[in-house]
mmCIF file of C-alpha atoms in Angstrom:
data_model
loop_
_atom_site.group_PDB
_atom_site.id
_atom_site.type_symbol
_atom_site.label_atom_id
_atom_site.label_comp_id
_atom_site.label_asym_id
_atom_site.label_seq_id
_atom_site.Cartn_x
_atom_site.Cartn_y
_atom_site.Cartn_z
ATOM 1 C CA MET C 15 0.000 0.000 0.000
ATOM 2 C CA VAL C 16 1.564 3.268 -1.113
ATOM 3 C CA ARG C 17 0.871 6.317 0.978
ATOM 4 C CA LYS C 18 0.483 9.682 -0.694
ATOM 5 C CA GLU C 19 1.727 12.854 0.944
ATOM 6 C CA ASN C 20 -1.699 14.419 1.374
ATOM 7 C CA SER C 21 -3.492 11.264 2.474
ATOM 8 C CA ARG C 22 -4.652 10.988 6.053
ATOM 9 C CA PRO C 23 -3.664 8.036 8.261
ATOM 10 C CA LEU C 24 -6.116 5.239 8.985
ATOM 11 C CA ASP C 25 -6.858 6.101 12.571
ATOM 12 C CA THR C 26 -10.570 5.546 12.958
ATOM 13 C CA ASN C 27 -12.100 2.152 13.617
ATOM 14 C CA SER C 28 -14.383 2.409 10.606
ATOM 15 C CA ASP C 29 -11.393 3.045 8.319
ATOM 16 C CA GLN C 30 -9.519 0.074 9.738
ATOM 17 C CA SER C 31 -12.538 -2.215 9.542
ATOM 18 C CA TRP C 32 -13.116 -1.146 5.934
ATOM 19 C CA VAL C 33 -9.529 -2.004 5.037
ATOM 20 C CA LEU C 34 -9.711 -5.368 6.827
ATOM 21 C CA SER C 35 -13.007 -6.241 5.142
ATOM 22 C CA SER C 36 -11.540 -5.538 1.711
ATOM 23 C CA LEU C 37 -8.640 -7.982 2.146
ATOM 24 C CA GLU C 38 -8.654 -11.464 0.684
ATOM 25 C CA PRO C 39 -8.744 -14.326 3.228
ATOM 26 C CA GLU C 40 -5.014 -15.081 2.990
ATOM 27 C CA GLN C 41 -4.138 -11.417 3.356
ATOM 28 C CA LEU C 42 -6.455 -11.087 6.340
ATOM 29 C CA VAL C 43 -4.838 -14.055 8.085
ATOM 30 C CA LYS C 44 -1.396 -12.594 7.465
ATOM 31 C CA ALA C 45 -2.486 -9.164 8.725
ATOM 32 C CA LYS C 46 -3.893 -10.651 11.924
ATOM 33 C CA LYS C 47 -0.961 -12.996 12.605
ATOM 34 C CA HIS C 48 1.734 -10.513 13.492
ATOM 35 C CA HIS C 49 4.119 -11.513 16.254
ATOM 36 C CA ILE C 50 3.986 -9.459 19.431
ATOM 37 C CA PRO C 51 7.256 -9.837 21.324
ATOM 38 C CA ARG C 52 7.275 -10.732 24.979
ATOM 39 C CA ARG C 53 7.612 -7.792 27.324
ATOM 40 C CA HIS C 54 10.479 -7.807 29.808
ATOM 41 C CA LEU C 55 9.139 -6.604 33.137
ATOM 42 C CA LYS C 56 11.151 -4.605 35.636
ATOM 43 C CA GLY C 57 11.220 -4.889 39.455
ATOM 44 C CA PRO C 58 7.961 -3.196 40.520
ATOM 45 C CA GLU C 59 6.011 -4.777 37.664
ATOM 46 C CA LEU C 60 7.326 -8.232 38.550
ATOM 47 C CA LEU C 61 6.409 -7.650 42.191
ATOM 48 C CA VAL C 62 2.822 -6.805 41.223
ATOM 49 C CA VAL C 63 2.519 -9.831 38.920
ATOM 50 C CA TRP C 64 3.897 -12.236 41.516
ATOM 51 C CA SER C 65 1.708 -10.695 44.227
ATOM 52 C CA LEU C 66 -1.354 -11.304 42.043
ATOM 53 C CA ARG C 67 -0.270 -14.885 41.406
ATOM 54 C CA LEU C 68 0.160 -15.537 45.129
ATOM 55 C CA TYR C 69 -3.195 -13.903 45.879
ATOM 56 C CA LEU C 70 -4.843 -16.099 43.249
ATOM 57 C CA LEU C 71 -3.357 -19.256 44.779
ATOM 58 C CA PHE C 72 -4.445 -18.155 48.246
ATOM 59 C CA MET C 73 -8.002 -17.432 47.102
ATOM 60 C CA MET C 74 -8.199 -20.751 45.246
ATOM 61 C CA THR C 75 -7.235 -22.461 48.504
ATOM 62 C CA VAL C 76 -9.885 -20.508 50.433
ATOM 63 C CA VAL C 77 -12.590 -21.382 47.897
ATOM 64 C CA ALA C 78 -11.577 -25.063 47.838
ATOM 65 C CA TYR C 79 -11.708 -25.120 51.653
ATOM 66 C CA GLN C 80 -15.157 -23.510 51.668
ATOM 67 C CA VAL C 81 -16.433 -26.042 49.116
ATOM 68 C CA TRP C 82 -14.970 -28.859 51.184
ATOM 69 C CA LEU C 83 -16.665 -27.517 54.339
ATOM 70 C CA ALA C 84 -19.991 -27.154 52.546
ATOM 71 C CA ALA C 85 -19.779 -30.731 51.235
ATOM 72 C CA ARG C 86 -19.248 -32.180 54.718
#
């Protein structure tokens, strides 16, 4: 796709959906299958992610215990 100097960018959702709907199936698959690289998290971000993981494990344990108590 060649961009002219005076053309405006495709920034609205309707423009993007129009372009995607005009693609052939193989082109659409290729346009949707772009690789997104993995993000490398820093200290505070890792702390938040691991805190959420630990909270999830704790809450799963609490729910399993409550189900076990209710079944008794």
